[in-house]
Short mmCIF file of C-alpha atoms in Angstrom, two decimals:
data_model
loop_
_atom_site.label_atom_id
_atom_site.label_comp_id
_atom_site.label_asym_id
_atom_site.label_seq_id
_atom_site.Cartn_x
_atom_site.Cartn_y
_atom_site.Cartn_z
CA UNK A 1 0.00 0.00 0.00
CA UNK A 2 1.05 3.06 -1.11
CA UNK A 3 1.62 5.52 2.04
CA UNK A 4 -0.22 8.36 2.72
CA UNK A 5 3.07 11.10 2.52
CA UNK A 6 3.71 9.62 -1.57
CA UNK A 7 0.26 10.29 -2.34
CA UNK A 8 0.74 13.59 -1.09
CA UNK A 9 3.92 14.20 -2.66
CA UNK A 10 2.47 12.83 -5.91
CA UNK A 11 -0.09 15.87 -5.99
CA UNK A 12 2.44 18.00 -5.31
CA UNK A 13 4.61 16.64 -8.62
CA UNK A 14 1.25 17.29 -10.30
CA UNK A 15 1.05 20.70 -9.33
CA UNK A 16 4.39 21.43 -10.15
CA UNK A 17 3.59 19.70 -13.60
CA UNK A 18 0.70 22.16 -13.86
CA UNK A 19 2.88 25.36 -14.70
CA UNK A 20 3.83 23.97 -17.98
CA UNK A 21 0.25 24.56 -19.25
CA UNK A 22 0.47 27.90 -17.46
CA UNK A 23 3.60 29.15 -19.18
CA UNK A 24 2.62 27.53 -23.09
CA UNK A 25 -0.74 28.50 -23.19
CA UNK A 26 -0.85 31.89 -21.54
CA UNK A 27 -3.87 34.03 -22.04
CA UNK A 28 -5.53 31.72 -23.87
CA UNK A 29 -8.84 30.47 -22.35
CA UNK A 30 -7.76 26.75 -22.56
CA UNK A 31 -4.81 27.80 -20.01
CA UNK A 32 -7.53 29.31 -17.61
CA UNK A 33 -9.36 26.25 -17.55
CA UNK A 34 -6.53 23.44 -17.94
CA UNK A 35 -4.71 25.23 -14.66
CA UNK A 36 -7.03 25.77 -12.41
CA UNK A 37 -8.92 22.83 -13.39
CA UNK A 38 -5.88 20.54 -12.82
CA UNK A 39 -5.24 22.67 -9.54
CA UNK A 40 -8.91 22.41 -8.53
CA UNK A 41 -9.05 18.30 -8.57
CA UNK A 42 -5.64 18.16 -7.66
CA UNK A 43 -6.44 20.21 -4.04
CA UNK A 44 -9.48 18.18 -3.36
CA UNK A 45 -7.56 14.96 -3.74
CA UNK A 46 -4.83 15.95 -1.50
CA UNK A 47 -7.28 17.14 0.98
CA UNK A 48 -9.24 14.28 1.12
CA UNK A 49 -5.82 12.06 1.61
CA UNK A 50 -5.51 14.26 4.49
CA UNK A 51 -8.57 13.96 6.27
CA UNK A 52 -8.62 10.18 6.14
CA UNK A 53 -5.08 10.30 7.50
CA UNK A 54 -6.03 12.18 10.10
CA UNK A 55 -9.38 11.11 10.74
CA UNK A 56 -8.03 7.16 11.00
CA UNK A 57 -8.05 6.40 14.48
CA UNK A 58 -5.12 3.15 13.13
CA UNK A 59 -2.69 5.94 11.31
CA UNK A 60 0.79 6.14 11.96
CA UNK A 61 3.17 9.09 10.85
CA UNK A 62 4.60 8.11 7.49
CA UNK A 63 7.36 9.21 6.56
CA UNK A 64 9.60 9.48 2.58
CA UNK A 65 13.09 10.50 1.55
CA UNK A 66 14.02 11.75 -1.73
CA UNK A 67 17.75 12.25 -3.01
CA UNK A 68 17.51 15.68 -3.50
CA UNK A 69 19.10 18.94 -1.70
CA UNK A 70 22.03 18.35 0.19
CA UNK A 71 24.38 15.27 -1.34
CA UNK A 72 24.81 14.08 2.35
CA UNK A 73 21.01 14.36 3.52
CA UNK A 74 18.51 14.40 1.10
CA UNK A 75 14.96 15.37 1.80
CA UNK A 76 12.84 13.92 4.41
CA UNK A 77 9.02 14.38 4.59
CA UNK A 78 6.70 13.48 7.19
CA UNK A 79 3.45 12.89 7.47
CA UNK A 80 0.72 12.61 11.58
CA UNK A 81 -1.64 13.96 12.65
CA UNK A 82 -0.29 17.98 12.81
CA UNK A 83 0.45 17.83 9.25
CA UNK A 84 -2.37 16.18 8.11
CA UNK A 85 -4.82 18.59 9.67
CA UNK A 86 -2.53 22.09 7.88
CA UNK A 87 -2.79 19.66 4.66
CA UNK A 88 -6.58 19.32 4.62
CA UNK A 89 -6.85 22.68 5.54
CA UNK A 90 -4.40 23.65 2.58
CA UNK A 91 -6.03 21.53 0.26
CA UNK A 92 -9.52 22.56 0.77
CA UNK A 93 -8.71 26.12 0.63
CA UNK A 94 -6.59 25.14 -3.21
CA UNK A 95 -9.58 23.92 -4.07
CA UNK A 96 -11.94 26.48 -2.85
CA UNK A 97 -9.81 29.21 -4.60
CA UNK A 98 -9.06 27.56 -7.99
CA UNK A 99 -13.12 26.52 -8.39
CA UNK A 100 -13.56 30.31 -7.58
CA UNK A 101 -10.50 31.29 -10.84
CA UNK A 102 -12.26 29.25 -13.23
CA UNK A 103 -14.90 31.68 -12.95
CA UNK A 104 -13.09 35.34 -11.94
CA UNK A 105 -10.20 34.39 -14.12
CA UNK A 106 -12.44 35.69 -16.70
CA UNK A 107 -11.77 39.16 -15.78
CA UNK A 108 -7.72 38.79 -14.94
CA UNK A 109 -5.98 41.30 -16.71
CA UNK A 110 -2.82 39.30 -16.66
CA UNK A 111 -3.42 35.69 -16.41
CA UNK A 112 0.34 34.83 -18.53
CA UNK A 113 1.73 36.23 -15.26
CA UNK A 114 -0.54 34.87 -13.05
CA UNK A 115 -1.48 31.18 -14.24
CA UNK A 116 2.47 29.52 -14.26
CA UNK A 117 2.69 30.73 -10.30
CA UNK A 118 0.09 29.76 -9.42
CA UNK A 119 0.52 25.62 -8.83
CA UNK A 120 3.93 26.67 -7.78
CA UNK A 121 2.44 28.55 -4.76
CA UNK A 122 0.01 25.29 -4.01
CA UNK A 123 3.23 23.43 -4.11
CA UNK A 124 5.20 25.57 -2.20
CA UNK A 125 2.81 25.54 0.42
CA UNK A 126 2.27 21.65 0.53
CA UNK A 127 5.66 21.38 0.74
CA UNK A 128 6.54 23.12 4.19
CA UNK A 129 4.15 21.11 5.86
CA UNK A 130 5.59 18.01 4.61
CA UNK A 131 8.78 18.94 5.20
CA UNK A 132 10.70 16.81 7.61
CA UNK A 133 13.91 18.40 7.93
CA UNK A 134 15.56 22.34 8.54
CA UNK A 135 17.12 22.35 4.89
CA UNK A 136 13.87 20.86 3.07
CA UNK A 137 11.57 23.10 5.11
CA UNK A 138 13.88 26.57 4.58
CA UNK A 139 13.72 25.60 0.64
CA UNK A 140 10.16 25.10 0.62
CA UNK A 141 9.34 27.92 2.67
CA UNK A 142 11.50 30.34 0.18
CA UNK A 143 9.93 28.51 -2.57
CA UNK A 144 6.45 29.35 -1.02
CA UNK A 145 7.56 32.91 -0.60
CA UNK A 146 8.88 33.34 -3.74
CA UNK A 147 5.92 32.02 -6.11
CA UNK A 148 4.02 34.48 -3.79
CA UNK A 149 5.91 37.44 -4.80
CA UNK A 150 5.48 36.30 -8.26
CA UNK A 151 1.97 36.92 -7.76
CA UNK A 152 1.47 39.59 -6.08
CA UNK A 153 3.64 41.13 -8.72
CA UNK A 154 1.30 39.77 -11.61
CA UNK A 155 -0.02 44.16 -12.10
CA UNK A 156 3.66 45.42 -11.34
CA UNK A 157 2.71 48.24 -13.50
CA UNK A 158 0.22 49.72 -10.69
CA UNK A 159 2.94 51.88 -8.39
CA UNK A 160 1.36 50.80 -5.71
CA UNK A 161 1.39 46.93 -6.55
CA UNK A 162 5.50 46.90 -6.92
CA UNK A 163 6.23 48.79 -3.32
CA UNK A 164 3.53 45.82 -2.21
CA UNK A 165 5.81 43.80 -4.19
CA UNK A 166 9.33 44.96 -2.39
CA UNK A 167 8.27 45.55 0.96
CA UNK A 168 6.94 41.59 0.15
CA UNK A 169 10.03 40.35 -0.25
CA UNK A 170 11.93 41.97 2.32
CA UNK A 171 9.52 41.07 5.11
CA UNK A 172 9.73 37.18 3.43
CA UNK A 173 13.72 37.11 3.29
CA UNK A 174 13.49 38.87 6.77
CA UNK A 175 11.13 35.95 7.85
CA UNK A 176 13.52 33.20 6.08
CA UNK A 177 16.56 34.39 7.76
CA UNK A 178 14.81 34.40 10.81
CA UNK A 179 14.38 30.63 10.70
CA UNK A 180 17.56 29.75 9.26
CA UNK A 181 19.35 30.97 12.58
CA UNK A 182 16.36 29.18 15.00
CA UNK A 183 17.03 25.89 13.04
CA UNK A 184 20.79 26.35 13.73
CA UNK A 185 20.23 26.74 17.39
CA UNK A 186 18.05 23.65 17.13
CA UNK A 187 20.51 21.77 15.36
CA UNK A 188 23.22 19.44 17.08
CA UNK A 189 26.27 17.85 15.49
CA UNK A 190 25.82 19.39 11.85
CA UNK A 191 22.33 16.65 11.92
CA UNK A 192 19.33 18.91 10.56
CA UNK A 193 17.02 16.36 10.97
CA UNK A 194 13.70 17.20 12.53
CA UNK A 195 13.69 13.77 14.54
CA UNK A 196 17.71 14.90 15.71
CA UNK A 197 16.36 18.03 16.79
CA UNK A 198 13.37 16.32 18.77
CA UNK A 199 15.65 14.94 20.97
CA UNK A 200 18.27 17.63 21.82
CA UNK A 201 18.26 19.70 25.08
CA UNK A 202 18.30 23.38 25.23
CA UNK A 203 19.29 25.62 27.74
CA UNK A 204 17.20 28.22 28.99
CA UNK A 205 18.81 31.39 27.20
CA UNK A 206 19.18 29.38 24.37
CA UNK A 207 15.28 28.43 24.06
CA UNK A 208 14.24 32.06 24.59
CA UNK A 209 16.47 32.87 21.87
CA UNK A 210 14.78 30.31 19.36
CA UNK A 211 11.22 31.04 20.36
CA UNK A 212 12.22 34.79 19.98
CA UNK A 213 13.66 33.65 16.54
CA UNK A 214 10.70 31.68 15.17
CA UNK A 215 8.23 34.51 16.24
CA UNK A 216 10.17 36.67 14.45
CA UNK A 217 10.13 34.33 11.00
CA UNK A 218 7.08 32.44 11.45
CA UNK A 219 5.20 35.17 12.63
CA UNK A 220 6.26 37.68 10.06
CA UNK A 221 4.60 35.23 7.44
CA UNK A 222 1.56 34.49 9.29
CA UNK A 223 1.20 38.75 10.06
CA UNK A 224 1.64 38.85 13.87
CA UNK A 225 2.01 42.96 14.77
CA UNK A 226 4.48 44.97 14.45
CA UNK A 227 4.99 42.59 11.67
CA UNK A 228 2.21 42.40 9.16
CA UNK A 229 3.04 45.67 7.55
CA UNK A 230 3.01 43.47 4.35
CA UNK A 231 -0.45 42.48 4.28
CA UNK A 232 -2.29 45.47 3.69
CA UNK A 233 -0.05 45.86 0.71
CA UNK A 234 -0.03 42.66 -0.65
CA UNK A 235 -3.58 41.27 -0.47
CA UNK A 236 -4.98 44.13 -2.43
CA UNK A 237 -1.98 44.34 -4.85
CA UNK A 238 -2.67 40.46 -5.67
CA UNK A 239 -5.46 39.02 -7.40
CA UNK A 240 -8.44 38.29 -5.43
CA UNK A 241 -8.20 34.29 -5.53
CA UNK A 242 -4.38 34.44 -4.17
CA UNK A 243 -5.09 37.06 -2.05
CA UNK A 244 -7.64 34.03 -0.52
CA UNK A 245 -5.12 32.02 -0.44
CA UNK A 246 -2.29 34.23 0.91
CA UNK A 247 -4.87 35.20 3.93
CA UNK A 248 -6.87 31.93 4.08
CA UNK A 249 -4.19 29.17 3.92
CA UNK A 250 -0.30 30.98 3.52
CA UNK A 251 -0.59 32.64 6.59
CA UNK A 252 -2.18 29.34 8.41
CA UNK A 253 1.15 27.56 7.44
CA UNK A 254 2.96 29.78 9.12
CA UNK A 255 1.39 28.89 11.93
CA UNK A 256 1.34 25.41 11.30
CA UNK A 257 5.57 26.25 11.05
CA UNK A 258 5.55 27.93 14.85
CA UNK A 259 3.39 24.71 16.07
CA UNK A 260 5.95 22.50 14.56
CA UNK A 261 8.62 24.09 16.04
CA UNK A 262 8.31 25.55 19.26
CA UNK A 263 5.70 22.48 20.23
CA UNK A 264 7.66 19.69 19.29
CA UNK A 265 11.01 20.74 18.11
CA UNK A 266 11.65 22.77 21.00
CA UNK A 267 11.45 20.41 23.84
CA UNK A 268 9.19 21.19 26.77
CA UNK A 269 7.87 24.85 27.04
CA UNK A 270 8.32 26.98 30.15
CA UNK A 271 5.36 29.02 31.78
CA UNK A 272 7.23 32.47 30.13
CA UNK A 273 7.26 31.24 26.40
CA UNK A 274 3.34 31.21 27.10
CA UNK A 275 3.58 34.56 28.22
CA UNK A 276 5.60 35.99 25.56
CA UNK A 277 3.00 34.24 23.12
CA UNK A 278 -0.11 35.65 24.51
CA UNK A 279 1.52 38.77 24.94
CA UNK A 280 2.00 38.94 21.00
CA UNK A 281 -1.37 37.33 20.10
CA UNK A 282 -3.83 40.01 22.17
CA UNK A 283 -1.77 42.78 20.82
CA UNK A 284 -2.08 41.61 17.88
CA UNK A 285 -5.85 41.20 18.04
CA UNK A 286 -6.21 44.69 19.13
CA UNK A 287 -4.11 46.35 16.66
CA UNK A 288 -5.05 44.30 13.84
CA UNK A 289 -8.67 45.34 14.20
CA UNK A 290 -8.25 49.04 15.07
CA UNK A 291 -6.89 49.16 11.66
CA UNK A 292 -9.50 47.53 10.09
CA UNK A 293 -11.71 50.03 11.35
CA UNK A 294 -10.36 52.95 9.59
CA UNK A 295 -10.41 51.38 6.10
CA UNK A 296 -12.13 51.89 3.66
CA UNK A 297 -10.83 49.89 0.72
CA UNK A 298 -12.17 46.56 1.01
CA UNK A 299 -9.10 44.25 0.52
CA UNK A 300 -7.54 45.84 3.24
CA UNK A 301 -9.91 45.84 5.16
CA UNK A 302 -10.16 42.16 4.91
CA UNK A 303 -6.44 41.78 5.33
CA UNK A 304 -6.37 43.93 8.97
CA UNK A 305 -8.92 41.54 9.39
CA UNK A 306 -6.52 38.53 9.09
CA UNK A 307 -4.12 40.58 11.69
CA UNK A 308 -6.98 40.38 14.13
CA UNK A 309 -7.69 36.43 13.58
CA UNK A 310 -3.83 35.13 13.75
CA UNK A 311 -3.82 37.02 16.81
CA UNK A 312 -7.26 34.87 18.20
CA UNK A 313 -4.97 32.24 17.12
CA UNK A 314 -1.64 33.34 18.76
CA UNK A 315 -3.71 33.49 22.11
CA UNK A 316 -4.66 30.05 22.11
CA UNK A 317 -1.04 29.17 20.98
CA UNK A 318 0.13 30.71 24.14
CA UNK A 319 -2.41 29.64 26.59
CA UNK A 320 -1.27 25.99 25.46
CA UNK A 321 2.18 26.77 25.91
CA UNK A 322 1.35 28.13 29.46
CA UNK A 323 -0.70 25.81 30.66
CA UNK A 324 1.36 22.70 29.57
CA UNK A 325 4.49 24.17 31.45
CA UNK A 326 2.22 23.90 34.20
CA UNK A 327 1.02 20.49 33.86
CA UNK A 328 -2.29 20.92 32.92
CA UNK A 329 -3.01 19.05 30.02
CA UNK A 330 -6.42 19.20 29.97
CA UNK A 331 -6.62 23.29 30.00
CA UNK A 332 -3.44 22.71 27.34
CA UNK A 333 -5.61 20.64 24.84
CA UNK A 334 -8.55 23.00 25.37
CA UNK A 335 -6.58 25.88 24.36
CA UNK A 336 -4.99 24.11 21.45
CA UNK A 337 -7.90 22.25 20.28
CA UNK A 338 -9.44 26.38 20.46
CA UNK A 339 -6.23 27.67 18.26
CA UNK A 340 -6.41 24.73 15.47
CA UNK A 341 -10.33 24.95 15.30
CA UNK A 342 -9.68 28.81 14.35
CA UNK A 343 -6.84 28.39 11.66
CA UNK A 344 -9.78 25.55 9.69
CA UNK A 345 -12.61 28.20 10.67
CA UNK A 346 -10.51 31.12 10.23
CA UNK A 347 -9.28 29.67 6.41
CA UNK A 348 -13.24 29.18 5.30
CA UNK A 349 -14.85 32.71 6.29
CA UNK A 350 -11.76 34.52 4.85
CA UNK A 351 -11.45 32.77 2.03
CA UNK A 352 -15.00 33.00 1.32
CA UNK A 353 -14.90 37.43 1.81
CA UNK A 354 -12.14 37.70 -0.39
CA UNK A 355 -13.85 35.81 -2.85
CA UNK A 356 -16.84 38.39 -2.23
CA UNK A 357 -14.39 40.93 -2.95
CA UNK A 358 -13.32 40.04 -5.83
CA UNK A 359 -16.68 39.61 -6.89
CA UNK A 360 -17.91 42.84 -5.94
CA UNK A 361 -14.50 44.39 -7.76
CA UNK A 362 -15.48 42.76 -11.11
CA UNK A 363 -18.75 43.78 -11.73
CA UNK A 364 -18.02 47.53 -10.07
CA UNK A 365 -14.68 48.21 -10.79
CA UNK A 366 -14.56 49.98 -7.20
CA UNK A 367 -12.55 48.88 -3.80
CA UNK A 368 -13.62 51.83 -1.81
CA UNK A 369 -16.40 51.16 0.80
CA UNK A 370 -17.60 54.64 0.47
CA UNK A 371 -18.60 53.96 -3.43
CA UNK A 372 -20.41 50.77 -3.05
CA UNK A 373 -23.90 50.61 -1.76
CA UNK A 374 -27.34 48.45 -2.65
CA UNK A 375 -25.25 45.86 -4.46
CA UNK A 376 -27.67 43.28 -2.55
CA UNK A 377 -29.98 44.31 -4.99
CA UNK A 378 -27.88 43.63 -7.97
CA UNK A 379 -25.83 41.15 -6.63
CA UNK A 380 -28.41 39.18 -4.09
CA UNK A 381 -26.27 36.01 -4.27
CA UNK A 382 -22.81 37.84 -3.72
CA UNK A 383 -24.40 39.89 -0.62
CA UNK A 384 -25.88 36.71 0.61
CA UNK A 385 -22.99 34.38 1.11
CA UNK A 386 -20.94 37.64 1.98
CA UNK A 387 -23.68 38.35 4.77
CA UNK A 388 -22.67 35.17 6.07
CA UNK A 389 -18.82 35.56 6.19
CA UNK A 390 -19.15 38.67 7.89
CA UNK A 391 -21.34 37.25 10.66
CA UNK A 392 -18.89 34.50 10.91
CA UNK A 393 -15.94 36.39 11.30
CA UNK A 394 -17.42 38.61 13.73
CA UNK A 395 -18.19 35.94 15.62
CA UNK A 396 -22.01 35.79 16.01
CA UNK A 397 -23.59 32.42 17.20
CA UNK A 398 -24.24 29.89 15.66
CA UNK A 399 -21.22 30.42 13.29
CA UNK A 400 -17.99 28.88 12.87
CA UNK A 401 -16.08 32.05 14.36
CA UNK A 402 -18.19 32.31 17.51
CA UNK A 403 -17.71 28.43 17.72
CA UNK A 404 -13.89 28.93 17.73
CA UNK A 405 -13.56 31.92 19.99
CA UNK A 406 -15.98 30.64 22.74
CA UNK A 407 -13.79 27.68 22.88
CA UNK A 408 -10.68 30.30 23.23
CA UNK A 409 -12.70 32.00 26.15
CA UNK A 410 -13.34 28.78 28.12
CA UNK A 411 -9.39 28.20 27.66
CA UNK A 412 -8.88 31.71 29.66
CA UNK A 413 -11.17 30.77 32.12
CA UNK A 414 -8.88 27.92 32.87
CA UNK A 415 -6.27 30.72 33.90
CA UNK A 416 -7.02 30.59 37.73
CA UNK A 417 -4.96 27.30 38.24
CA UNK A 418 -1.50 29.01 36.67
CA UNK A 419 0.48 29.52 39.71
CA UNK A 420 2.68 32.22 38.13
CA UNK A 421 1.03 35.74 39.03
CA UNK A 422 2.40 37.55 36.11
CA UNK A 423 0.01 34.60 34.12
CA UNK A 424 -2.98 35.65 36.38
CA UNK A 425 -2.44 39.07 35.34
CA UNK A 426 -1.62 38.70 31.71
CA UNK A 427 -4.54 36.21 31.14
CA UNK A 428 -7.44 38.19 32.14
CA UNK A 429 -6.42 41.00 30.49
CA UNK A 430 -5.68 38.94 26.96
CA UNK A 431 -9.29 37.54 27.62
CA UNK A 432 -10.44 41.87 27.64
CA UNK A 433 -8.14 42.12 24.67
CA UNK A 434 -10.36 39.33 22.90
CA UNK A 435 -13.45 40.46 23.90
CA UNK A 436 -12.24 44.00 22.47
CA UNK A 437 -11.33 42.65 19.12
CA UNK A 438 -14.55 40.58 18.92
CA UNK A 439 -17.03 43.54 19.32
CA UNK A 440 -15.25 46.04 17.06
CA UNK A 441 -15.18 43.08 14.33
CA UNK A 442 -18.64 43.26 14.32
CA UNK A 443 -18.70 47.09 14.36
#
């Protein structure tokens, strides 16, 4: 039987395949359909491999290694439970996005520099989560980044799209870098193995030094503040389907890159890497949705937005962390189960508004909130499902976003047992912090 991590890796072949249409066929309508029809199927496979990997109560990790990359190592790719769930999650949002470009491709100005980036990106993105070693996940990361750029860069004759573009790739070589040095203080003996690095020892200066390292890479890429200065500049710049997919699922596998490392990688947490965490995610919250407040063009809107949700997601990240230091596995798992049930909720609403917006861009022509008005009456559909996204991501019962945040909010109710008293002060106020962002998304 073939294992699950080939299958896997077999999509990802075909998606790499998949540019080649892309680059001969170009503009043509044929290349529209043949890419993001390949992409489409392709996706939905690869999710579904996912969710029966993870949803089979018999799976083991499997695990592959190619000859490729280093002479002396090769690259290693994993697949349990973690990656499984950032797989599905990737896959279904592939799949949501390219069913969406057979239709809105229509009205791409560019599609000969959009369509041969576009697998790559799916691939790219596949490919961290797979990864099972420092120099195969770096590559695929940059790889990820790169086809990215590519993208957003698909109008690079707009002024604004190209300083979108560069202050892209700086903030994604930034990120990159970042990681390179945190997987060399992981590291031991020249072996850059992830299973090496699961069993090495760290001392304390040297852990606060990696976590500090990975927040600064991974959360660059996923948009934690001050760091998601790229967003707002790169969602609108791209088209709207990536932008879905840059929000919906790129930024989710960042996160899926700090879970990997600083929850397994880095050994066992201690009670102040939780407080660093939730210090990051609530101010992140916060400051992600005071911005979106003061927007008016509806792409960045939506990507403020995102700033707001990876910081719901950062919280729960850093209850876990605090409440396992403490030995409290139950409040851990509640708080984790809370951050993973956002990234899948957080991946369908998004996705799902910046299709809306890219909806309500092609027929109008307009971004700016204070030129659109009564569309529900010419576009009853569009305001429907985008009706429903909104209520979602603000939250409102019985939607997926309230569903998700509750769960966060029954995590910080766990707080009384932390013993620290810098936790019992941080944690209520983080829980305010939530509540906070929560109201003004529905304002």
């Amino acid at each position: 039987m073939i294992p699950d991590v080939v299958l896997l890796l077999a999509g990802v072949a075909a998606l790499l395949t998949t540019t080649l249409p892309g680059i001969a066929l170009g503009a043509r309508t044929s290349g529209r359909r043949l890419v993001y029809g390949i992409a489409f199927l392709t996706c939905a496979a690869m999710a579904a491999i996912a969710l029966m990997h993870l949803l089979d109560p018999a799976a083991t990790p499997s695990a592959a290694w190619l000859p490729l990359g280093l002479p002396w190592q090769g690259a290693h790719f994993r697949l349990d439970a973690l990656s499984s769930f950032f797989a599905f999650v990737t896959g279904l949002g592939g799949a949501a996005a390219s069913l969406f470009a057979l239709g809105y491709g229509r009205h791409e100005r560019s599609p000969q520099r959009v369509l041969p980036f576009y697998p790559l990106f799916l691939a790219g993105m596949n490919l961290v989560i797979l990864a099972d070693d420092a120099f195969t996940f770096l590559l695929s990361w940059e790889f990820m980044s790169l086809s990215s750029w590519a993208l957003v860069m698909a109008h690079h004759q707009d002024r604004d799209n190209a300083r979108a573009g560069y202050v892209y790739l700086i903030m994604a070589n930034f990120g990159t870098l970042a990681l390179l040095l945190a997987f060399g203080l992981l590291s031991t003996g020249g072996d850059y193995t992830f299973d090496a690095m699961r069993d090495s020892a760290h001392t304390p200066a040297t852990a606060f030094l990696i976590l500090a390292l990975v927040l600064l890479g991974a959360g660059s890429k996923a948009g934690v503040a001050p760091l998601h200065a790229w967003l707002p500049l790169a969602h609108p710049a791209a088209p709207s389907h990536v932008s879905a997919l840059m929000s919906g699922v790129m930024t989710k596998v960042a996160v899926y890159g700090f879970i990997r490392i600083v929850f397994e990688l880095l050994g066992e947490p201690q009670w102040w890497s939780g407080f660093l965490v939730l210090l990051v995610g609530g101010a992140t919250a916060v400051i992600g949705i005071l911005y979106a407040l003061m927007q008016r063009d509806l792409k960045r809107l939506l990507a403020y937005s995102t700033v707001d949700n990876i910081g719901v997601i950062f919280i729960g990240l850093g209850l876990a962390l605090a409440f396992d230091a403490n030995d409290l596995p139950a409040a851990a798992a509640l708080a984790l189960t809370a951050a993973l049930f956002h990234v899948f909720n957080h991946s369908l609403f998004k996705s799902l508004l910046f299709f809306g917006a890219g909806a309500v861009q092609a027929s109008t022509g307009e971004r700016n909130l204070e030129n659109l008005g009564g569309l529900i009456r010419r576009m009853p559909k569009t305001a429907f499902v985008f009706l429903v996204g909104c209520a979602a991501i603000s939250a409102l019962p019985p939607l997926n976003g309230f569903a998700s945040e509750w769960l966060a909010f029954q995590a910080i109710l766990q707080s009384p047992e932390l013993p620290q008293w810098a936790m019992k002060i941080m944690v209520p106020a983080v829980g305010g912090m939530l509540a906070l962002s929560a109201a003004l998304a529905a304002a």
